[in-house]
Short mmCIF file of N, CA, C and O in Angstrom, two decimals:
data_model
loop_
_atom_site.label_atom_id
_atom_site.label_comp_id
_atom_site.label_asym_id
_atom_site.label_seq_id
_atom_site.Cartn_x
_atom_site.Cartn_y
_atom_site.Cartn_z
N UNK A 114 0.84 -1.18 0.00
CA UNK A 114 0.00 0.00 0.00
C UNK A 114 0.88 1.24 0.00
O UNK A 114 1.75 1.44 0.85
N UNK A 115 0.64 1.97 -0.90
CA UNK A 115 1.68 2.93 -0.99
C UNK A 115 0.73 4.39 -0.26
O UNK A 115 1.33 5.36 0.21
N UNK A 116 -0.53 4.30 -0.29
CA UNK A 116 -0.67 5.63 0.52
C UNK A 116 -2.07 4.88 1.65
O UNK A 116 -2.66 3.86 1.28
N UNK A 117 -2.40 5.54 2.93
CA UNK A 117 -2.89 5.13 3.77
C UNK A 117 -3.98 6.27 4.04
O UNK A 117 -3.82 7.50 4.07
N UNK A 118 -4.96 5.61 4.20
CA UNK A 118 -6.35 6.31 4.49
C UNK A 118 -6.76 6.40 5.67
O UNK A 118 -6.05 5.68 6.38
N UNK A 119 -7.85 7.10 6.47
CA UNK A 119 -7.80 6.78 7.56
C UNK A 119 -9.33 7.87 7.74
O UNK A 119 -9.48 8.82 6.97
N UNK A 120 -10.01 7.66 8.48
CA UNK A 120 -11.16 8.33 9.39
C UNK A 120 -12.52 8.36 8.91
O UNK A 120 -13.39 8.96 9.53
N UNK A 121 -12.78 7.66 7.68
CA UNK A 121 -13.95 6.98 7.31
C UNK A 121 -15.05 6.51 8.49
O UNK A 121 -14.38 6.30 9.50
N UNK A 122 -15.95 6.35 8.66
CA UNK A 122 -17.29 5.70 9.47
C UNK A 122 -18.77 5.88 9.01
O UNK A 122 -19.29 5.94 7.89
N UNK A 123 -19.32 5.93 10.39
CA UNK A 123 -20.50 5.96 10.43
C UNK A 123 -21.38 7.13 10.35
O UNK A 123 -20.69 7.76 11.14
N UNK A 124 -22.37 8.00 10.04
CA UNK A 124 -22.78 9.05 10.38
C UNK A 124 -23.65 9.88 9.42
O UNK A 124 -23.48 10.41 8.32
N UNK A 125 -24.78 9.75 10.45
CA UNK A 125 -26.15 10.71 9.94
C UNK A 125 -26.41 11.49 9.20
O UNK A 125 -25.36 12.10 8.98
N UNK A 126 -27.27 11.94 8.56
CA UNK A 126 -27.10 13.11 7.59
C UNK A 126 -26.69 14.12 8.35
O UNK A 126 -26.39 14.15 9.55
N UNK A 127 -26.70 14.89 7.61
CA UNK A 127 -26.07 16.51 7.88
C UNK A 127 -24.55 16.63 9.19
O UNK A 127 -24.02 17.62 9.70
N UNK A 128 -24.26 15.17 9.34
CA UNK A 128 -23.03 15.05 10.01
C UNK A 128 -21.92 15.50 9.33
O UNK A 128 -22.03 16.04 8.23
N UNK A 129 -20.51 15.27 10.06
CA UNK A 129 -18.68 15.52 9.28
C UNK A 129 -18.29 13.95 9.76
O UNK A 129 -18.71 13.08 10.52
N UNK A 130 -17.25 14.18 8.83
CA UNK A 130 -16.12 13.34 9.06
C UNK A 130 -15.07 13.85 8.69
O UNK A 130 -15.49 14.77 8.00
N UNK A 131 -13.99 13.90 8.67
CA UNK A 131 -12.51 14.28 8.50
C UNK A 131 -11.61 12.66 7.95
O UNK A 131 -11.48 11.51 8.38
N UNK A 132 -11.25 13.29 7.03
CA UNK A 132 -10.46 12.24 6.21
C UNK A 132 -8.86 12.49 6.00
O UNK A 132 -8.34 13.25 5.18
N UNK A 133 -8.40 11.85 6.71
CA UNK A 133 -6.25 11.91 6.11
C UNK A 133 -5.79 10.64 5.40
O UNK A 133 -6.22 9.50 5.56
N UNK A 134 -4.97 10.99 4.70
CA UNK A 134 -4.13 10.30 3.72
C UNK A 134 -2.72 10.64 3.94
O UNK A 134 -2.36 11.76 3.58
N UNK A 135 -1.91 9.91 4.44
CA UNK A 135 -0.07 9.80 4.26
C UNK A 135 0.32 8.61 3.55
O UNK A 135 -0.33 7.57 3.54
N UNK A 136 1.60 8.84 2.86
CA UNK A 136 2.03 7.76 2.45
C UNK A 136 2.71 6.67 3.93
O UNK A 136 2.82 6.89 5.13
N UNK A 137 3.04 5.42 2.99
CA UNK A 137 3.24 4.63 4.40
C UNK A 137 4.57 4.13 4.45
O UNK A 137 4.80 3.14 5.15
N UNK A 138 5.58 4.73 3.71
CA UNK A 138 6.85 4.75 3.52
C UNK A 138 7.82 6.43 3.82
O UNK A 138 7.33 7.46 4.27
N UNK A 139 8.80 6.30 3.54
CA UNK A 139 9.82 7.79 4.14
C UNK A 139 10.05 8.13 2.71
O UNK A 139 11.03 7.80 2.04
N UNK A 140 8.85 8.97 2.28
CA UNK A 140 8.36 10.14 1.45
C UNK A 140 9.29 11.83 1.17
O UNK A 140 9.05 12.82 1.87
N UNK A 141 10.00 11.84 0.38
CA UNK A 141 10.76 13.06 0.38
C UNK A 141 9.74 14.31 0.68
O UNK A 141 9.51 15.11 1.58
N UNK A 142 9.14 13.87 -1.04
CA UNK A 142 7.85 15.26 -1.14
C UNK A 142 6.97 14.41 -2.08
O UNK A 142 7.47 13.36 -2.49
N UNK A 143 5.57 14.77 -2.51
CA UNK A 143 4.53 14.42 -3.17
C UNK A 143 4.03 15.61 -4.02
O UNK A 143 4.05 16.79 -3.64
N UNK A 144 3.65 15.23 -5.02
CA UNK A 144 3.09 16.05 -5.68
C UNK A 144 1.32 16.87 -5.62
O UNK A 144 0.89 17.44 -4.61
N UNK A 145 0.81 16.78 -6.48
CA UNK A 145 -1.11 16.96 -6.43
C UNK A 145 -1.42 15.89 -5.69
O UNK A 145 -0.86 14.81 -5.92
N UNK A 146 -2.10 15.98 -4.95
CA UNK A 146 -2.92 15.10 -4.17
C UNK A 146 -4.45 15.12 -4.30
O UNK A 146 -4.97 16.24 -4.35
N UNK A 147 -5.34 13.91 -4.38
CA UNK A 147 -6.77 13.81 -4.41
C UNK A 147 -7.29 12.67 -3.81
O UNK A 147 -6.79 11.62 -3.38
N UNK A 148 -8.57 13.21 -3.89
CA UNK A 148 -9.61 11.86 -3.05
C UNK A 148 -10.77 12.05 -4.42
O UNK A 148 -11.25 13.06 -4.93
N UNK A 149 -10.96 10.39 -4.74
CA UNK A 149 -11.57 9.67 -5.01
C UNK A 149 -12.71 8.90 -4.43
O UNK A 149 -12.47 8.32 -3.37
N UNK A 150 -13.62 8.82 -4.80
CA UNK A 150 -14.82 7.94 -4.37
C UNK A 150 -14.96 6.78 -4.89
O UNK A 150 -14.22 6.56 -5.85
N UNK A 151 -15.85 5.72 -4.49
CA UNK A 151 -16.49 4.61 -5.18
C UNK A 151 -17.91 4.11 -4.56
O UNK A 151 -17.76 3.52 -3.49
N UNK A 152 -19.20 4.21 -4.99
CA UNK A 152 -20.30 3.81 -3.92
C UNK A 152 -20.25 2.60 -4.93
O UNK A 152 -19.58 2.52 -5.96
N UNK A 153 -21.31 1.45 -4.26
CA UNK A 153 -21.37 0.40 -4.36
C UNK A 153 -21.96 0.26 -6.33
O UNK A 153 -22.50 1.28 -6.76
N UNK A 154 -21.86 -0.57 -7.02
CA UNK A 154 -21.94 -0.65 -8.44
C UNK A 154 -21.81 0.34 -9.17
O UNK A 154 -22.40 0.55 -10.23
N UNK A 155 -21.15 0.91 -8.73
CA UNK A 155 -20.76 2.86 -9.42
C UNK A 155 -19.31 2.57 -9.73
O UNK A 155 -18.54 1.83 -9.11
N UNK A 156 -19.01 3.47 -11.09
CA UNK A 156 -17.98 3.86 -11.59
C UNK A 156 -16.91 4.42 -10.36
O UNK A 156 -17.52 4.80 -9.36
N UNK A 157 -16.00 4.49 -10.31
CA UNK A 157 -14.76 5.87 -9.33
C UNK A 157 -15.05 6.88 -9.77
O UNK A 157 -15.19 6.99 -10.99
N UNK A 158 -15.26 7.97 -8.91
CA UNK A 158 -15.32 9.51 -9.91
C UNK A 158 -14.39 10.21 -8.92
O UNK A 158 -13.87 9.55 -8.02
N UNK A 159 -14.22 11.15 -9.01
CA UNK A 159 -13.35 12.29 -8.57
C UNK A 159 -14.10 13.27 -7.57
O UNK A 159 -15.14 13.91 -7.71
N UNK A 160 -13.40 13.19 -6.73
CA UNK A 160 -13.89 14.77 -5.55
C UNK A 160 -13.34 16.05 -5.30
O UNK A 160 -13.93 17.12 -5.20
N UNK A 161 -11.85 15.72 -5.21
CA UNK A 161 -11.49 16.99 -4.89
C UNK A 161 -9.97 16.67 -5.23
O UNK A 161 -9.50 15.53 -5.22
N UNK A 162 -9.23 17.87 -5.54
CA UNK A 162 -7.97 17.50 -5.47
C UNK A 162 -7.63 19.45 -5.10
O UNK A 162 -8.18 20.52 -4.86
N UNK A 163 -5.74 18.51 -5.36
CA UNK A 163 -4.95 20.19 -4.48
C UNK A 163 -3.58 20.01 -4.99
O UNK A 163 -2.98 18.93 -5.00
N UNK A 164 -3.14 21.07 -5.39
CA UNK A 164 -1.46 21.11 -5.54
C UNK A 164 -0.69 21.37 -4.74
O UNK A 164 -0.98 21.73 -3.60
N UNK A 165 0.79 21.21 -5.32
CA UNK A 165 1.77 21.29 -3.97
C UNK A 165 1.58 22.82 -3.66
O UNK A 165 2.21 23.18 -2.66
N UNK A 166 0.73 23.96 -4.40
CA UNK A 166 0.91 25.23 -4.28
C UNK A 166 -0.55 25.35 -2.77
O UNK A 166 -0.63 25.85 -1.65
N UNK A 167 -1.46 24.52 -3.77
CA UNK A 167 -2.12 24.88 -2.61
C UNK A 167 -3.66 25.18 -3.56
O UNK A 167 -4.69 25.61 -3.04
N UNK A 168 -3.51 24.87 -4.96
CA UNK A 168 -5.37 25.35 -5.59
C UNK A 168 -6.05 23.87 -5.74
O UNK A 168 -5.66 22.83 -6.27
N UNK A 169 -6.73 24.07 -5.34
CA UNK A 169 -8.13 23.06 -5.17
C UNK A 169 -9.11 23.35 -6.57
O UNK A 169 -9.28 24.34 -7.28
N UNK A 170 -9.67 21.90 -6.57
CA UNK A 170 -10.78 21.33 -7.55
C UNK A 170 -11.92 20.72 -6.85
O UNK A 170 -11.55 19.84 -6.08
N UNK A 171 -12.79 20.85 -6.86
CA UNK A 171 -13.80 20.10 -6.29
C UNK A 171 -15.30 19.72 -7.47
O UNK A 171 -15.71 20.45 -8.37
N UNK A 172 -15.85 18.40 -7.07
CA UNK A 172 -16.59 17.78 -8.14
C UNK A 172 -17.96 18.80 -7.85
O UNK A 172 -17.95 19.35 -6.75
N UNK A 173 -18.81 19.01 -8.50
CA UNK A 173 -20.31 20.13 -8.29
C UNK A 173 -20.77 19.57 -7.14
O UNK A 173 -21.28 20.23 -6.23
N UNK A 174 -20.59 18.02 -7.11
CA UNK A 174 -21.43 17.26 -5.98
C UNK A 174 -21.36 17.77 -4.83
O UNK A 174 -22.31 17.93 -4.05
N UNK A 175 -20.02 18.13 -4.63
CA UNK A 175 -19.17 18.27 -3.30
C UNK A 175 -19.10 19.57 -2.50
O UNK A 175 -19.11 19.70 -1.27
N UNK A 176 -19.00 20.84 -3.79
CA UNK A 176 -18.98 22.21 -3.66
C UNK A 176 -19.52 22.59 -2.68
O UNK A 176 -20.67 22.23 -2.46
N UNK A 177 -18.53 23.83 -1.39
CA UNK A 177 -19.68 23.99 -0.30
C UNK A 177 -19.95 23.16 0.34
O UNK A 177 -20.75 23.63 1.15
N UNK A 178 -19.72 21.71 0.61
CA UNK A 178 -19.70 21.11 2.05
C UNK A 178 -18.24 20.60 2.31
O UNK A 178 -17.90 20.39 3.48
N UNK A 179 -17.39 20.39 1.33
CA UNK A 179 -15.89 19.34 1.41
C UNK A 179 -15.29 20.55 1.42
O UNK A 179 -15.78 21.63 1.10
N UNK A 180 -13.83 20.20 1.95
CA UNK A 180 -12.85 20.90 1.49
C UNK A 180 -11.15 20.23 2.08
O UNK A 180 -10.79 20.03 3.24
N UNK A 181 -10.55 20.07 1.05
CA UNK A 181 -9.15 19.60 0.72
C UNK A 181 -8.31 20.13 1.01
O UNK A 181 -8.18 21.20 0.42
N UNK A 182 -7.30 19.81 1.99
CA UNK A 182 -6.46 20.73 2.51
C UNK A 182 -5.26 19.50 2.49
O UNK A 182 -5.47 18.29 2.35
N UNK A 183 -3.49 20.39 2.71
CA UNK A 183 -2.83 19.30 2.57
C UNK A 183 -1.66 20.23 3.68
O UNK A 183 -1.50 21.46 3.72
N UNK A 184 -0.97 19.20 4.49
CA UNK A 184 0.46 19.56 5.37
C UNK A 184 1.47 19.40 4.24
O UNK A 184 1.31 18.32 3.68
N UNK A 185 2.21 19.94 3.86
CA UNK A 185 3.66 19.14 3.07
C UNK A 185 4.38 18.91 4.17
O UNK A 185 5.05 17.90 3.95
N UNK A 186 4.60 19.37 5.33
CA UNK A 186 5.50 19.37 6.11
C UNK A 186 5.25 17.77 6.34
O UNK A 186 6.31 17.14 6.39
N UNK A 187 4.23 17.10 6.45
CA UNK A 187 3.67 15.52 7.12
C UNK A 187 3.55 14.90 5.64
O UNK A 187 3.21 13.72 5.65
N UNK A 188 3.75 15.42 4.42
CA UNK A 188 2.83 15.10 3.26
C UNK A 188 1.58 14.13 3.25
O UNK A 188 1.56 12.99 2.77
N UNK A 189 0.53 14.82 3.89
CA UNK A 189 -0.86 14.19 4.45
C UNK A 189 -1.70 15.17 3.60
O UNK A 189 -1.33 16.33 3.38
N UNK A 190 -2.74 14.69 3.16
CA UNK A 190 -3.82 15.24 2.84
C UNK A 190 -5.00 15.66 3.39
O UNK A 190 -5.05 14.92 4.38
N UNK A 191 -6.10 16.41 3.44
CA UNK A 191 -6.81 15.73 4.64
C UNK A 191 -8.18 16.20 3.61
O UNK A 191 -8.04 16.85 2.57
N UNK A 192 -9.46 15.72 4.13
CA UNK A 192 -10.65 16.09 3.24
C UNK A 192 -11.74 16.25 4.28
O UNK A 192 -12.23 15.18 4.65
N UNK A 193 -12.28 17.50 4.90
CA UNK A 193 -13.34 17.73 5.61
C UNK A 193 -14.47 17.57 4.87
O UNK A 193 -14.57 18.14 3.78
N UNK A 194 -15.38 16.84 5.34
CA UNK A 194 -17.39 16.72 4.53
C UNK A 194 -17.48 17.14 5.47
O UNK A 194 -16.79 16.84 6.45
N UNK A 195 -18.45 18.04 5.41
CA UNK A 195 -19.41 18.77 6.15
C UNK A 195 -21.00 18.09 5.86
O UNK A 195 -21.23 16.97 5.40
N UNK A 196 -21.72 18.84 6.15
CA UNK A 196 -23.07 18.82 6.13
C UNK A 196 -23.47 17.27 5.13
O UNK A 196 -24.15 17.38 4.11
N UNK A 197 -22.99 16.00 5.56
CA UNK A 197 -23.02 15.25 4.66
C UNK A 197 -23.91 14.33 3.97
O UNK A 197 -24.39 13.73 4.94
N UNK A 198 -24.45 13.83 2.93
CA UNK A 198 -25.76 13.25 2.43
C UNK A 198 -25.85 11.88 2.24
O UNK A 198 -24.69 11.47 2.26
N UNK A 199 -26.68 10.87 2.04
CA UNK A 199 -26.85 9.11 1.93
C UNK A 199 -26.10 9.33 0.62
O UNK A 199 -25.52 8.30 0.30
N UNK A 200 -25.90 10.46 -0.35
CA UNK A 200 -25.40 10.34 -1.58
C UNK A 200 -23.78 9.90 -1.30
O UNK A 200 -23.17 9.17 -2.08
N UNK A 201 -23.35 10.31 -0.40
CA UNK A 201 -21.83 10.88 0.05
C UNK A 201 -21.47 9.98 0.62
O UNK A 201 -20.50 10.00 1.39
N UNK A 202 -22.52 8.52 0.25
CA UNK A 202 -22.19 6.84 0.85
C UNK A 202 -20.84 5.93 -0.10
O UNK A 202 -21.31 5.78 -1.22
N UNK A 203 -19.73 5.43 -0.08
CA UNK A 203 -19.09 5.41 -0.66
C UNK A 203 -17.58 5.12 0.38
O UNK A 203 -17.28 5.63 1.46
N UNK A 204 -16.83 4.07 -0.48
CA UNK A 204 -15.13 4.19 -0.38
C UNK A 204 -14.93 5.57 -0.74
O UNK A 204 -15.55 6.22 -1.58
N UNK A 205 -13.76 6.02 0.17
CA UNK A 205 -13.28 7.07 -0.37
C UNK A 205 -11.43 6.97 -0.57
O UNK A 205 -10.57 6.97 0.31
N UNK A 206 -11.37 6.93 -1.35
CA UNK A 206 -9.74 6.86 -1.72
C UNK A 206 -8.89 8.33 -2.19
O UNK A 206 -9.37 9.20 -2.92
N UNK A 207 -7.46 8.34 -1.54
CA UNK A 207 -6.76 9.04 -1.81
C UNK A 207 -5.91 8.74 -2.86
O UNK A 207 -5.77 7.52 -2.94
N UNK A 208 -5.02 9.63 -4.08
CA UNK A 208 -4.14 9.49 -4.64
C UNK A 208 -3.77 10.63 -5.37
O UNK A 208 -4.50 11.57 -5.71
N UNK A 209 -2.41 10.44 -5.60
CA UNK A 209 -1.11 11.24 -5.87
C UNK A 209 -0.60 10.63 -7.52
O UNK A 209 -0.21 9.52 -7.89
N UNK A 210 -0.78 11.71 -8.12
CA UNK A 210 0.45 11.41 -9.51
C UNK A 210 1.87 10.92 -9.14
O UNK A 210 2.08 9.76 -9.49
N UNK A 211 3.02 11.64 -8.44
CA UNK A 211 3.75 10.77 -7.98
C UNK A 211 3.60 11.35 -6.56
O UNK A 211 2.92 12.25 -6.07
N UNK A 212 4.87 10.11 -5.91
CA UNK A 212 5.62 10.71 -5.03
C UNK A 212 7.32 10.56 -4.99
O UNK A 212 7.71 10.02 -6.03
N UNK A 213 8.35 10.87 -4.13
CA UNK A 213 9.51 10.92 -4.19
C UNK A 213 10.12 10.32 -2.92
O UNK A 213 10.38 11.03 -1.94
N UNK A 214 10.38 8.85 -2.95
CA UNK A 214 11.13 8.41 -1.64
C UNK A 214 12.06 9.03 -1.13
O UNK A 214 12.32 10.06 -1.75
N UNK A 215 12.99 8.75 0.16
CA UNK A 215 13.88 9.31 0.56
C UNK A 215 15.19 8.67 -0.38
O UNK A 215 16.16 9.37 -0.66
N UNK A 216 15.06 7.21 -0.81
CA UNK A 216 16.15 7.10 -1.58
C UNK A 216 16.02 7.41 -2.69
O UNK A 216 16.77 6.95 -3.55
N UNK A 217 14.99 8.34 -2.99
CA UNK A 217 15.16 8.92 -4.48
C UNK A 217 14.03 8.15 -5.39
O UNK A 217 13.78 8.59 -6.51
N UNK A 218 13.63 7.48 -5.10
CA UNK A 218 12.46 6.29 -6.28
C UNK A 218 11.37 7.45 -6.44
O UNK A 218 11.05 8.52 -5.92
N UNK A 219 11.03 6.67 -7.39
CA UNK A 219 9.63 7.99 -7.48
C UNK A 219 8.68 6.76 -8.09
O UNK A 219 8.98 6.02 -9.03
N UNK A 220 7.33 6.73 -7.24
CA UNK A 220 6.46 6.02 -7.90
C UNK A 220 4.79 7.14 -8.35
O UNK A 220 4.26 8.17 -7.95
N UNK A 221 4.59 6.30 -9.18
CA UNK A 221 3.53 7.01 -10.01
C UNK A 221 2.43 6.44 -9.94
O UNK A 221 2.47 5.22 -9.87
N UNK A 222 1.30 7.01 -9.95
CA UNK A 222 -0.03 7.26 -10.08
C UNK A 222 -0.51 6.23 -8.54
O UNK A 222 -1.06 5.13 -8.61
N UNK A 223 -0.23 6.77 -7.55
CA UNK A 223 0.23 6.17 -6.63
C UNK A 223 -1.99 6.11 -5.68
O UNK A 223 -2.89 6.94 -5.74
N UNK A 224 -1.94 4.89 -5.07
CA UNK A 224 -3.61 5.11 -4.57
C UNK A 224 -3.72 4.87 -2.51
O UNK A 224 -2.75 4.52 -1.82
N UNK A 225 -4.20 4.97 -2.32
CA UNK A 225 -4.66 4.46 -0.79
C UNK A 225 -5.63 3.29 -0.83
O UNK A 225 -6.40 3.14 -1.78
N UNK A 226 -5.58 2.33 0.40
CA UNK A 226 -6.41 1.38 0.33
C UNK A 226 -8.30 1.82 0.61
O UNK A 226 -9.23 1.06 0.87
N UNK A 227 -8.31 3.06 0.45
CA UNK A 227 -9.58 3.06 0.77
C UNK A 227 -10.08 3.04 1.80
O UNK A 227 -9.99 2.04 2.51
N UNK A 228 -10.82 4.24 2.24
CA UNK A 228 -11.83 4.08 3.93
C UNK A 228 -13.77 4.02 3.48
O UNK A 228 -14.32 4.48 2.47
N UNK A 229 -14.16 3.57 4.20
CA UNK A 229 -15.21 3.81 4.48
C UNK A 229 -16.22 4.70 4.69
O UNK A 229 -16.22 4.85 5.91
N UNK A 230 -16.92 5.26 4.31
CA UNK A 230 -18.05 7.04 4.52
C UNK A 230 -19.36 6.41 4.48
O UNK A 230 -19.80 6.43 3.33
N UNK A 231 -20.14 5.85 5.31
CA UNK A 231 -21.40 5.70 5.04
C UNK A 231 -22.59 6.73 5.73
O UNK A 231 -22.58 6.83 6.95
N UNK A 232 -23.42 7.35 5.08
CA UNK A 232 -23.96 8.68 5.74
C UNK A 232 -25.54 7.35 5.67
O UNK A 232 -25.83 6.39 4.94
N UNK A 233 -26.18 8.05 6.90
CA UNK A 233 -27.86 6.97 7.03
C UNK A 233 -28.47 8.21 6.77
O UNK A 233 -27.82 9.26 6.69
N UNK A 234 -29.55 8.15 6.64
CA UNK A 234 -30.86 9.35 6.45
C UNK A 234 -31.35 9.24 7.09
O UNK A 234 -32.36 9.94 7.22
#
């Protein structure tokens, strides 16, 4: 597993959750970072992403309740839902175009194993 997910659960509508992503190896630096979705017999689509500068993308779905923020100092990502919906039920996965080990490797199109987001109504 090259990147690690973490803070996925349980929780009601109009609840949060807070979502981080680090890699799980000694990471120089990383590049764009994003989170990915998957609900059950659904395609992967895209949520949000962020550069090493710091500009964000977010899917229409998402606009106004998520928001993508990243440490470089930890190279962690993190993804706040806010106000969240039964729509917003779904794996949620992190990933990176590359990253840059400490011995120099650089791997590409790099993913997380995926957490859990299930919102009830």
């Amino acid at each position: 597993v090259q990147l690690q997910a973490f803070g996925g659960g349980f929780v009601q509508a109009g609840g949060f959750l807070r979502l981080s992503c680090a890699p799980s190896g000694s990471i120089l630096n990383i590049n764009n970072m994003g989170w990915y979705r998957q609900a059950p017999g659904k395609r992967r689509e895209f949520v949000a992403s962020i550069t090493t500068g710091g500009s964000t993308k977010y899917a229409d779905s998402v606009k106004g309740r998520f928001t993508i923020s990243r440490d470089n100092a930890k190279n962690t990502v993190y993804l706040q839902m806010n106000s969240l919906k039964p729509e917003d039920t779904a794996v949620y996965y992190c990933n990176t175009d590359w990253m840059r080990y400490n011995s120099g490797h650089y791997e590409y199109d790099c993913w997380g194993q995926g957490t859990q987001v299930t919102v009830s109504s």
